[in-house]
């Protein structure tokens, strides 16, 4: 692999399911390595009030390292928090509605393993497309499996950034970068790694 491809920011970091006591310190260290382009706050079972408090602290750390701060699912909350944008699943607000709320901010869309969903998202002016899961994941139940052929197909259609999702770690990440993924969405490998601290886990993604 060309070294130039490895020097750029290629990590799309997703928060753990629960914010643990040392999280903010870990996040600061991980982002300081300057490999992360996006950070997505994804807390499914937390009240909006609590998410707002957490988001303010995270946004400060993201700004410090020039990392784009995104909110999962909720364009209204993304606007309220003045985040850089929002990530939408297929069951969330549609892109056209989200665009009215967020204007020129970033909107990314989960496309699972489907080129037709990707084409629809492109027609609606999504800023990036996310595909997966490429590997089994403990962070989220895997309903859709994707493989590198979908990355090759989508690259023939668009030059928009492509994010690969699902079970990505230090042993399998290079294969996705070699096969046209621009960014790798990672959560469990960094924040729920039983063998490595977050900073060490990130350092292994060279």
mmCIF file with all atom_site columns, C-alpha atoms in Angstrom:
data_model
loop_
_atom_site.group_PDB
_atom_site.id
_atom_site.type_symbol
_atom_site.label_atom_id
_atom_site.label_alt_id
_atom_site.label_comp_id
_atom_site.label_asym_id
_atom_site.label_entity_id
_atom_site.label_seq_id
_atom_site.pdbx_PDB_ins_code
_atom_site.Cartn_x
_atom_site.Cartn_y
_atom_site.Cartn_z
_atom_site.occupancy
_atom_site.B_iso_or_equiv
_atom_site.pdbx_formal_charge
_atom_site.auth_seq_id
_atom_site.auth_comp_id
_atom_site.auth_asym_id
_atom_site.auth_atom_id
_atom_site.pdbx_PDB_model_num
ATOM 1   C CA . UNK A 1 1   ? 0.000   0.000  0.000   1.00 0.00 ? 1   UNK A CA 1
ATOM 2   C CA . UNK A 1 2   ? 1.183   3.489  -0.763  1.00 0.00 ? 2   UNK A CA 1
ATOM 3   C CA . UNK A 1 3   ? 2.402   5.215  2.363   1.00 0.00 ? 3   UNK A CA 1
ATOM 4   C CA . UNK A 1 4   ? 0.598   8.392  1.303   1.00 0.00 ? 4   UNK A CA 1
ATOM 5   C CA . UNK A 1 5   ? -2.722  6.587  1.793   1.00 0.00 ? 5   UNK A CA 1
ATOM 6   C CA . UNK A 1 6   ? -1.770  5.699  5.336   1.00 0.00 ? 6   UNK A CA 1
ATOM 7   C CA . UNK A 1 7   ? -0.664  9.162  6.426   1.00 0.00 ? 7   UNK A CA 1
ATOM 8   C CA . UNK A 1 8   ? -4.025  10.798 5.887   1.00 0.00 ? 8   UNK A CA 1
ATOM 9   C CA . UNK A 1 9   ? -6.902  10.694 8.344   1.00 0.00 ? 9   UNK A CA 1
ATOM 10  C CA . UNK A 1 10  ? -8.839  7.499  7.621   1.00 0.00 ? 10  UNK A CA 1
ATOM 11  C CA . UNK A 1 11  ? -10.690 6.806  10.878  1.00 0.00 ? 11  UNK A CA 1
ATOM 12  C CA . UNK A 1 12  ? -14.387 7.469  11.394  1.00 0.00 ? 12  UNK A CA 1
ATOM 13  C CA . UNK A 1 13  ? -14.626 7.007  15.154  1.00 0.00 ? 13  UNK A CA 1
ATOM 14  C CA . UNK A 1 14  ? -17.932 6.085  16.812  1.00 0.00 ? 14  UNK A CA 1
ATOM 15  C CA . UNK A 1 15  ? -18.590 6.518  20.514  1.00 0.00 ? 15  UNK A CA 1
ATOM 16  C CA . UNK A 1 16  ? -18.975 3.481  22.773  1.00 0.00 ? 16  UNK A CA 1
ATOM 17  C CA . UNK A 1 17  ? -22.562 2.567  23.715  1.00 0.00 ? 17  UNK A CA 1
ATOM 18  C CA . UNK A 1 18  ? -21.960 3.985  27.192  1.00 0.00 ? 18  UNK A CA 1
ATOM 19  C CA . UNK A 1 19  ? -19.734 6.902  28.175  1.00 0.00 ? 19  UNK A CA 1
ATOM 20  C CA . UNK A 1 20  ? -17.425 5.532  30.884  1.00 0.00 ? 20  UNK A CA 1
ATOM 21  C CA . UNK A 1 21  ? -15.530 7.659  33.490  1.00 0.00 ? 21  UNK A CA 1
ATOM 22  C CA . UNK A 1 22  ? -12.196 7.968  31.622  1.00 0.00 ? 22  UNK A CA 1
ATOM 23  C CA . UNK A 1 23  ? -13.784 8.367  28.205  1.00 0.00 ? 23  UNK A CA 1
ATOM 24  C CA . UNK A 1 24  ? -12.996 12.061 27.660  1.00 0.00 ? 24  UNK A CA 1
ATOM 25  C CA . UNK A 1 25  ? -9.346  11.556 28.548  1.00 0.00 ? 25  UNK A CA 1
ATOM 26  C CA . UNK A 1 26  ? -9.149  8.505  26.240  1.00 0.00 ? 26  UNK A CA 1
ATOM 27  C CA . UNK A 1 27  ? -10.814 10.436 23.429  1.00 0.00 ? 27  UNK A CA 1
ATOM 28  C CA . UNK A 1 28  ? -8.345  13.307 23.764  1.00 0.00 ? 28  UNK A CA 1
ATOM 29  C CA . UNK A 1 29  ? -5.404  10.897 23.514  1.00 0.00 ? 29  UNK A CA 1
ATOM 30  C CA . UNK A 1 30  ? -6.880  8.984  20.576  1.00 0.00 ? 30  UNK A CA 1
ATOM 31  C CA . UNK A 1 31  ? -7.695  12.134 18.582  1.00 0.00 ? 31  UNK A CA 1
ATOM 32  C CA . UNK A 1 32  ? -4.251  13.565 19.322  1.00 0.00 ? 32  UNK A CA 1
ATOM 33  C CA . UNK A 1 33  ? -2.792  10.884 16.993  1.00 0.00 ? 33  UNK A CA 1
ATOM 34  C CA . UNK A 1 34  ? -4.449  12.788 14.119  1.00 0.00 ? 34  UNK A CA 1
ATOM 35  C CA . UNK A 1 35  ? -5.794  9.756  12.285  1.00 0.00 ? 35  UNK A CA 1
ATOM 36  C CA . UNK A 1 36  ? -9.471  10.610 12.843  1.00 0.00 ? 36  UNK A CA 1
ATOM 37  C CA . UNK A 1 37  ? -11.534 12.635 10.355  1.00 0.00 ? 37  UNK A CA 1
ATOM 38  C CA . UNK A 1 38  ? -14.996 12.148 11.929  1.00 0.00 ? 38  UNK A CA 1
ATOM 39  C CA . UNK A 1 39  ? -16.366 11.395 15.381  1.00 0.00 ? 39  UNK A CA 1
ATOM 40  C CA . UNK A 1 40  ? -19.967 10.207 15.630  1.00 0.00 ? 40  UNK A CA 1
ATOM 41  C CA . UNK A 1 41  ? -21.871 10.378 18.917  1.00 0.00 ? 41  UNK A CA 1
ATOM 42  C CA . UNK A 1 42  ? -24.136 7.330  19.013  1.00 0.00 ? 42  UNK A CA 1
ATOM 43  C CA . UNK A 1 43  ? -25.982 6.778  22.293  1.00 0.00 ? 43  UNK A CA 1
ATOM 44  C CA . UNK A 1 44  ? -29.190 4.827  21.835  1.00 0.00 ? 44  UNK A CA 1
ATOM 45  C CA . UNK A 1 45  ? -30.395 4.505  25.429  1.00 0.00 ? 45  UNK A CA 1
ATOM 46  C CA . UNK A 1 46  ? -29.518 7.921  26.828  1.00 0.00 ? 46  UNK A CA 1
ATOM 47  C CA . UNK A 1 47  ? -31.829 10.896 27.422  1.00 0.00 ? 47  UNK A CA 1
ATOM 48  C CA . UNK A 1 48  ? -31.480 13.901 25.136  1.00 0.00 ? 48  UNK A CA 1
ATOM 49  C CA . UNK A 1 49  ? -30.569 16.108 28.088  1.00 0.00 ? 49  UNK A CA 1
ATOM 50  C CA . UNK A 1 50  ? -27.677 13.832 29.024  1.00 0.00 ? 50  UNK A CA 1
ATOM 51  C CA . UNK A 1 51  ? -26.578 13.530 25.391  1.00 0.00 ? 51  UNK A CA 1
ATOM 52  C CA . UNK A 1 52  ? -26.420 17.339 25.200  1.00 0.00 ? 52  UNK A CA 1
ATOM 53  C CA . UNK A 1 53  ? -24.085 17.505 28.205  1.00 0.00 ? 53  UNK A CA 1
ATOM 54  C CA . UNK A 1 54  ? -21.872 14.727 26.813  1.00 0.00 ? 54  UNK A CA 1
ATOM 55  C CA . UNK A 1 55  ? -21.882 16.282 23.335  1.00 0.00 ? 55  UNK A CA 1
ATOM 56  C CA . UNK A 1 56  ? -20.630 19.657 24.591  1.00 0.00 ? 56  UNK A CA 1
ATOM 57  C CA . UNK A 1 57  ? -17.558 18.032 26.138  1.00 0.00 ? 57  UNK A CA 1
ATOM 58  C CA . UNK A 1 58  ? -16.888 15.869 23.068  1.00 0.00 ? 58  UNK A CA 1
ATOM 59  C CA . UNK A 1 59  ? -17.340 18.765 20.659  1.00 0.00 ? 59  UNK A CA 1
ATOM 60  C CA . UNK A 1 60  ? -14.664 20.736 22.519  1.00 0.00 ? 60  UNK A CA 1
ATOM 61  C CA . UNK A 1 61  ? -12.170 17.866 22.116  1.00 0.00 ? 61  UNK A CA 1
ATOM 62  C CA . UNK A 1 62  ? -13.112 17.410 18.447  1.00 0.00 ? 62  UNK A CA 1
ATOM 63  C CA . UNK A 1 63  ? -12.584 21.124 17.751  1.00 0.00 ? 63  UNK A CA 1
ATOM 64  C CA . UNK A 1 64  ? -9.160  20.955 19.417  1.00 0.00 ? 64  UNK A CA 1
ATOM 65  C CA . UNK A 1 65  ? -8.004  18.331 16.903  1.00 0.00 ? 65  UNK A CA 1
ATOM 66  C CA . UNK A 1 66  ? -10.040 19.541 13.903  1.00 0.00 ? 66  UNK A CA 1
ATOM 67  C CA . UNK A 1 67  ? -12.214 16.416 13.870  1.00 0.00 ? 67  UNK A CA 1
ATOM 68  C CA . UNK A 1 68  ? -15.704 16.723 12.394  1.00 0.00 ? 68  UNK A CA 1
ATOM 69  C CA . UNK A 1 69  ? -18.345 16.048 15.051  1.00 0.00 ? 69  UNK A CA 1
ATOM 70  C CA . UNK A 1 70  ? -21.483 14.194 13.920  1.00 0.00 ? 70  UNK A CA 1
ATOM 71  C CA . UNK A 1 71  ? -24.669 13.149 15.709  1.00 0.00 ? 71  UNK A CA 1
ATOM 72  C CA . UNK A 1 72  ? -26.278 9.796  14.970  1.00 0.00 ? 72  UNK A CA 1
ATOM 73  C CA . UNK A 1 73  ? -29.918 9.667  13.795  1.00 0.00 ? 73  UNK A CA 1
ATOM 74  C CA . UNK A 1 74  ? -31.154 13.092 14.862  1.00 0.00 ? 74  UNK A CA 1
ATOM 75  C CA . UNK A 1 75  ? -30.741 16.161 12.576  1.00 0.00 ? 75  UNK A CA 1
ATOM 76  C CA . UNK A 1 76  ? -32.703 18.359 15.019  1.00 0.00 ? 76  UNK A CA 1
ATOM 77  C CA . UNK A 1 77  ? -30.265 17.552 17.812  1.00 0.00 ? 77  UNK A CA 1
ATOM 78  C CA . UNK A 1 78  ? -27.318 18.020 15.438  1.00 0.00 ? 78  UNK A CA 1
ATOM 79  C CA . UNK A 1 79  ? -28.585 21.517 14.656  1.00 0.00 ? 79  UNK A CA 1
ATOM 80  C CA . UNK A 1 80  ? -29.260 22.329 18.309  1.00 0.00 ? 80  UNK A CA 1
ATOM 81  C CA . UNK A 1 81  ? -25.721 21.284 19.269  1.00 0.00 ? 81  UNK A CA 1
ATOM 82  C CA . UNK A 1 82  ? -24.181 23.039 16.251  1.00 0.00 ? 82  UNK A CA 1
ATOM 83  C CA . UNK A 1 83  ? -22.519 19.761 15.274  1.00 0.00 ? 83  UNK A CA 1
ATOM 84  C CA . UNK A 1 84  ? -20.812 19.448 11.888  1.00 0.00 ? 84  UNK A CA 1
ATOM 85  C CA . UNK A 1 85  ? -23.551 17.138 10.681  1.00 0.00 ? 85  UNK A CA 1
ATOM 86  C CA . UNK A 1 86  ? -25.581 14.006 11.140  1.00 0.00 ? 86  UNK A CA 1
ATOM 87  C CA . UNK A 1 87  ? -25.485 10.320 10.217  1.00 0.00 ? 87  UNK A CA 1
ATOM 88  C CA . UNK A 1 88  ? -28.762 8.737  9.093   1.00 0.00 ? 88  UNK A CA 1
ATOM 89  C CA . UNK A 1 89  ? -29.765 5.079  9.090   1.00 0.00 ? 89  UNK A CA 1
ATOM 90  C CA . UNK A 1 90  ? -32.382 3.774  6.686   1.00 0.00 ? 90  UNK A CA 1
ATOM 91  C CA . UNK A 1 91  ? -35.089 4.002  9.381   1.00 0.00 ? 91  UNK A CA 1
ATOM 92  C CA . UNK A 1 92  ? -34.209 7.550  10.446  1.00 0.00 ? 92  UNK A CA 1
ATOM 93  C CA . UNK A 1 93  ? -35.266 10.925 9.045   1.00 0.00 ? 93  UNK A CA 1
ATOM 94  C CA . UNK A 1 94  ? -34.936 11.001 5.259   1.00 0.00 ? 94  UNK A CA 1
ATOM 95  C CA . UNK A 1 95  ? -32.123 13.029 3.716   1.00 0.00 ? 95  UNK A CA 1
ATOM 96  C CA . UNK A 1 96  ? -34.353 15.679 2.155   1.00 0.00 ? 96  UNK A CA 1
ATOM 97  C CA . UNK A 1 97  ? -35.921 16.538 5.526   1.00 0.00 ? 97  UNK A CA 1
ATOM 98  C CA . UNK A 1 98  ? -32.522 16.450 7.232   1.00 0.00 ? 98  UNK A CA 1
ATOM 99  C CA . UNK A 1 99  ? -31.107 18.764 4.567   1.00 0.00 ? 99  UNK A CA 1
ATOM 100 C CA . UNK A 1 100 ? -33.807 21.369 5.261   1.00 0.00 ? 100 UNK A CA 1
ATOM 101 C CA . UNK A 1 101 ? -32.813 21.289 8.933   1.00 0.00 ? 101 UNK A CA 1
ATOM 102 C CA . UNK A 1 102 ? -29.026 21.151 8.516   1.00 0.00 ? 102 UNK A CA 1
ATOM 103 C CA . UNK A 1 103 ? -28.595 23.137 5.283   1.00 0.00 ? 103 UNK A CA 1
ATOM 104 C CA . UNK A 1 104 ? -24.986 22.769 4.141   1.00 0.00 ? 104 UNK A CA 1
ATOM 105 C CA . UNK A 1 105 ? -23.808 20.567 7.005   1.00 0.00 ? 105 UNK A CA 1
ATOM 106 C CA . UNK A 1 106 ? -22.594 17.008 6.518   1.00 0.00 ? 106 UNK A CA 1
ATOM 107 C CA . UNK A 1 107 ? -25.204 14.282 6.046   1.00 0.00 ? 107 UNK A CA 1
ATOM 108 C CA . UNK A 1 108 ? -24.062 10.688 5.735   1.00 0.00 ? 108 UNK A CA 1
ATOM 109 C CA . UNK A 1 109 ? -26.239 7.658  5.061   1.00 0.00 ? 109 UNK A CA 1
ATOM 110 C CA . UNK A 1 110 ? -26.086 3.954  5.873   1.00 0.00 ? 110 UNK A CA 1
ATOM 111 C CA . UNK A 1 111 ? -26.535 1.934  2.671   1.00 0.00 ? 111 UNK A CA 1
ATOM 112 C CA . UNK A 1 112 ? -25.931 -1.558 4.162   1.00 0.00 ? 112 UNK A CA 1
ATOM 113 C CA . UNK A 1 113 ? -24.754 -3.624 1.164   1.00 0.00 ? 113 UNK A CA 1
ATOM 114 C CA . UNK A 1 114 ? -27.028 -2.039 -1.419  1.00 0.00 ? 114 UNK A CA 1
ATOM 115 C CA . UNK A 1 115 ? -25.978 -0.092 -4.524  1.00 0.00 ? 115 UNK A CA 1
ATOM 116 C CA . UNK A 1 116 ? -29.623 0.922  -5.105  1.00 0.00 ? 116 UNK A CA 1
ATOM 117 C CA . UNK A 1 117 ? -29.817 2.500  -1.617  1.00 0.00 ? 117 UNK A CA 1
ATOM 118 C CA . UNK A 1 118 ? -26.529 4.240  -2.384  1.00 0.00 ? 118 UNK A CA 1
ATOM 119 C CA . UNK A 1 119 ? -27.864 5.621  -5.679  1.00 0.00 ? 119 UNK A CA 1
ATOM 120 C CA . UNK A 1 120 ? -30.933 6.966  -3.884  1.00 0.00 ? 120 UNK A CA 1
ATOM 121 C CA . UNK A 1 121 ? -28.722 8.626  -1.262  1.00 0.00 ? 121 UNK A CA 1
ATOM 122 C CA . UNK A 1 122 ? -26.560 10.154 -4.008  1.00 0.00 ? 122 UNK A CA 1
ATOM 123 C CA . UNK A 1 123 ? -29.657 11.495 -5.788  1.00 0.00 ? 123 UNK A CA 1
ATOM 124 C CA . UNK A 1 124 ? -30.637 13.146 -2.515  1.00 0.00 ? 124 UNK A CA 1
ATOM 125 C CA . UNK A 1 125 ? -27.160 14.690 -2.172  1.00 0.00 ? 125 UNK A CA 1
ATOM 126 C CA . UNK A 1 126 ? -25.701 12.694 0.701   1.00 0.00 ? 126 UNK A CA 1
ATOM 127 C CA . UNK A 1 127 ? -22.154 13.827 1.589   1.00 0.00 ? 127 UNK A CA 1
ATOM 128 C CA . UNK A 1 128 ? -20.853 10.317 2.229   1.00 0.00 ? 128 UNK A CA 1
ATOM 129 C CA . UNK A 1 129 ? -22.089 6.725  2.011   1.00 0.00 ? 129 UNK A CA 1
ATOM 130 C CA . UNK A 1 130 ? -21.552 4.033  4.642   1.00 0.00 ? 130 UNK A CA 1
ATOM 131 C CA . UNK A 1 131 ? -21.545 0.303  3.851   1.00 0.00 ? 131 UNK A CA 1
ATOM 132 C CA . UNK A 1 132 ? -21.374 -2.749 6.102   1.00 0.00 ? 132 UNK A CA 1
ATOM 133 C CA . UNK A 1 133 ? -21.089 -4.792 8.122   1.00 0.00 ? 133 UNK A CA 1
ATOM 134 C CA . UNK A 1 134 ? -17.863 -6.133 6.617   1.00 0.00 ? 134 UNK A CA 1
ATOM 135 C CA . UNK A 1 135 ? -17.008 -8.260 9.648   1.00 0.00 ? 135 UNK A CA 1
ATOM 136 C CA . UNK A 1 136 ? -18.944 -9.476 12.676  1.00 0.00 ? 136 UNK A CA 1
ATOM 137 C CA . UNK A 1 137 ? -19.329 -6.833 15.364  1.00 0.00 ? 137 UNK A CA 1
ATOM 138 C CA . UNK A 1 138 ? -20.136 -6.834 19.077  1.00 0.00 ? 138 UNK A CA 1
ATOM 139 C CA . UNK A 1 139 ? -21.104 -3.137 19.033  1.00 0.00 ? 139 UNK A CA 1
ATOM 140 C CA . UNK A 1 140 ? -24.194 -3.593 16.891  1.00 0.00 ? 140 UNK A CA 1
ATOM 141 C CA . UNK A 1 141 ? -26.243 -6.594 15.776  1.00 0.00 ? 141 UNK A CA 1
ATOM 142 C CA . UNK A 1 142 ? -25.307 -7.444 12.197  1.00 0.00 ? 142 UNK A CA 1
ATOM 143 C CA . UNK A 1 143 ? -28.326 -7.664 9.895   1.00 0.00 ? 143 UNK A CA 1
ATOM 144 C CA . UNK A 1 144 ? -26.562 -6.936 6.608   1.00 0.00 ? 144 UNK A CA 1
ATOM 145 C CA . UNK A 1 145 ? -23.246 -8.361 5.410   1.00 0.00 ? 145 UNK A CA 1
ATOM 146 C CA . UNK A 1 146 ? -21.138 -6.501 2.872   1.00 0.00 ? 146 UNK A CA 1
ATOM 147 C CA . UNK A 1 147 ? -17.980 -7.461 1.011   1.00 0.00 ? 147 UNK A CA 1
ATOM 148 C CA . UNK A 1 148 ? -15.344 -5.580 -0.963  1.00 0.00 ? 148 UNK A CA 1
ATOM 149 C CA . UNK A 1 149 ? -17.190 -6.042 -4.278  1.00 0.00 ? 149 UNK A CA 1
ATOM 150 C CA . UNK A 1 150 ? -19.714 -3.404 -3.145  1.00 0.00 ? 150 UNK A CA 1
ATOM 151 C CA . UNK A 1 151 ? -16.832 -0.961 -2.585  1.00 0.00 ? 151 UNK A CA 1
ATOM 152 C CA . UNK A 1 152 ? -15.536 -1.562 -6.098  1.00 0.00 ? 152 UNK A CA 1
ATOM 153 C CA . UNK A 1 153 ? -19.004 -1.099 -7.622  1.00 0.00 ? 153 UNK A CA 1
ATOM 154 C CA . UNK A 1 154 ? -19.767 2.137  -5.784  1.00 0.00 ? 154 UNK A CA 1
ATOM 155 C CA . UNK A 1 155 ? -16.419 3.683  -6.756  1.00 0.00 ? 155 UNK A CA 1
ATOM 156 C CA . UNK A 1 156 ? -17.398 3.342  -10.423 1.00 0.00 ? 156 UNK A CA 1
ATOM 157 C CA . UNK A 1 157 ? -20.498 5.448  -9.735  1.00 0.00 ? 157 UNK A CA 1
ATOM 158 C CA . UNK A 1 158 ? -19.309 8.204  -7.407  1.00 0.00 ? 158 UNK A CA 1
ATOM 159 C CA . UNK A 1 159 ? -16.289 9.998  -6.010  1.00 0.00 ? 159 UNK A CA 1
ATOM 160 C CA . UNK A 1 160 ? -18.118 10.744 -2.729  1.00 0.00 ? 160 UNK A CA 1
ATOM 161 C CA . UNK A 1 161 ? -16.346 9.419  0.385   1.00 0.00 ? 161 UNK A CA 1
ATOM 162 C CA . UNK A 1 162 ? -17.109 5.808  1.288   1.00 0.00 ? 162 UNK A CA 1
ATOM 163 C CA . UNK A 1 163 ? -17.150 4.619  4.913   1.00 0.00 ? 163 UNK A CA 1
ATOM 164 C CA . UNK A 1 164 ? -16.749 0.919  5.755   1.00 0.00 ? 164 UNK A CA 1
ATOM 165 C CA . UNK A 1 165 ? -18.449 -0.319 8.937   1.00 0.00 ? 165 UNK A CA 1
ATOM 166 C CA . UNK A 1 166 ? -18.491 -3.431 11.086  1.00 0.00 ? 166 UNK A CA 1
ATOM 167 C CA . UNK A 1 167 ? -15.960 -5.360 13.176  1.00 0.00 ? 167 UNK A CA 1
ATOM 168 C CA . UNK A 1 168 ? -12.927 -3.479 11.850  1.00 0.00 ? 168 UNK A CA 1
ATOM 169 C CA . UNK A 1 169 ? -9.665  -3.988 13.737  1.00 0.00 ? 169 UNK A CA 1
ATOM 170 C CA . UNK A 1 170 ? -5.884  -3.918 13.300  1.00 0.00 ? 170 UNK A CA 1
ATOM 171 C CA . UNK A 1 171 ? -5.909  -7.304 11.525  1.00 0.00 ? 171 UNK A CA 1
ATOM 172 C CA . UNK A 1 172 ? -8.451  -6.545 8.797   1.00 0.00 ? 172 UNK A CA 1
ATOM 173 C CA . UNK A 1 173 ? -8.445  -2.773 8.245   1.00 0.00 ? 173 UNK A CA 1
ATOM 174 C CA . UNK A 1 174 ? -5.812  -2.612 5.493   1.00 0.00 ? 174 UNK A CA 1
ATOM 175 C CA . UNK A 1 175 ? -7.854  -4.840 3.189   1.00 0.00 ? 175 UNK A CA 1
ATOM 176 C CA . UNK A 1 176 ? -10.701 -2.295 3.244   1.00 0.00 ? 176 UNK A CA 1
ATOM 177 C CA . UNK A 1 177 ? -8.385  0.651  2.543   1.00 0.00 ? 177 UNK A CA 1
ATOM 178 C CA . UNK A 1 178 ? -6.854  -1.272 -0.350  1.00 0.00 ? 178 UNK A CA 1
ATOM 179 C CA . UNK A 1 179 ? -10.339 -1.871 -1.746  1.00 0.00 ? 179 UNK A CA 1
ATOM 180 C CA . UNK A 1 180 ? -11.508 1.737  -2.030  1.00 0.00 ? 180 UNK A CA 1
ATOM 181 C CA . UNK A 1 181 ? -12.846 2.513  1.454   1.00 0.00 ? 181 UNK A CA 1
ATOM 182 C CA . UNK A 1 182 ? -11.957 6.133  2.263   1.00 0.00 ? 182 UNK A CA 1
ATOM 183 C CA . UNK A 1 183 ? -12.803 5.885  5.953   1.00 0.00 ? 183 UNK A CA 1
ATOM 184 C CA . UNK A 1 184 ? -13.141 3.055  8.456   1.00 0.00 ? 184 UNK A CA 1
ATOM 185 C CA . UNK A 1 185 ? -15.884 3.288  11.082  1.00 0.00 ? 185 UNK A CA 1
ATOM 186 C CA . UNK A 1 186 ? -14.483 1.914  14.311  1.00 0.00 ? 186 UNK A CA 1
ATOM 187 C CA . UNK A 1 187 ? -15.859 1.758  17.835  1.00 0.00 ? 187 UNK A CA 1
ATOM 188 C CA . UNK A 1 188 ? -15.466 -1.518 19.745  1.00 0.00 ? 188 UNK A CA 1
ATOM 189 C CA . UNK A 1 189 ? -11.854 -2.112 18.688  1.00 0.00 ? 189 UNK A CA 1
ATOM 190 C CA . UNK A 1 190 ? -10.884 1.230  20.272  1.00 0.00 ? 190 UNK A CA 1
ATOM 191 C CA . UNK A 1 191 ? -13.224 1.617  23.239  1.00 0.00 ? 191 UNK A CA 1
ATOM 192 C CA . UNK A 1 192 ? -14.144 -1.968 24.214  1.00 0.00 ? 192 UNK A CA 1
ATOM 193 C CA . UNK A 1 193 ? -10.854 -3.712 23.556  1.00 0.00 ? 193 UNK A CA 1
ATOM 194 C CA . UNK A 1 194 ? -10.083 -6.198 26.326  1.00 0.00 ? 194 UNK A CA 1
ATOM 195 C CA . UNK A 1 195 ? -6.382  -6.405 25.419  1.00 0.00 ? 195 UNK A CA 1
ATOM 196 C CA . UNK A 1 196 ? -5.428  -2.857 24.431  1.00 0.00 ? 196 UNK A CA 1
ATOM 197 C CA . UNK A 1 197 ? -6.066  0.594  25.859  1.00 0.00 ? 197 UNK A CA 1
ATOM 198 C CA . UNK A 1 198 ? -7.711  3.000  23.354  1.00 0.00 ? 198 UNK A CA 1
ATOM 199 C CA . UNK A 1 199 ? -4.459  4.863  22.595  1.00 0.00 ? 199 UNK A CA 1
ATOM 200 C CA . UNK A 1 200 ? -2.576  1.588  21.943  1.00 0.00 ? 200 UNK A CA 1
ATOM 201 C CA . UNK A 1 201 ? -5.378  0.212  19.785  1.00 0.00 ? 201 UNK A CA 1
ATOM 202 C CA . UNK A 1 202 ? -5.337  3.362  17.663  1.00 0.00 ? 202 UNK A CA 1
ATOM 203 C CA . UNK A 1 203 ? -1.543  3.317  17.370  1.00 0.00 ? 203 UNK A CA 1
ATOM 204 C CA . UNK A 1 204 ? -1.765  -0.118 15.737  1.00 0.00 ? 204 UNK A CA 1
ATOM 205 C CA . UNK A 1 205 ? -3.744  1.373  12.839  1.00 0.00 ? 205 UNK A CA 1
ATOM 206 C CA . UNK A 1 206 ? -0.710  2.777  11.057  1.00 0.00 ? 206 UNK A CA 1
#
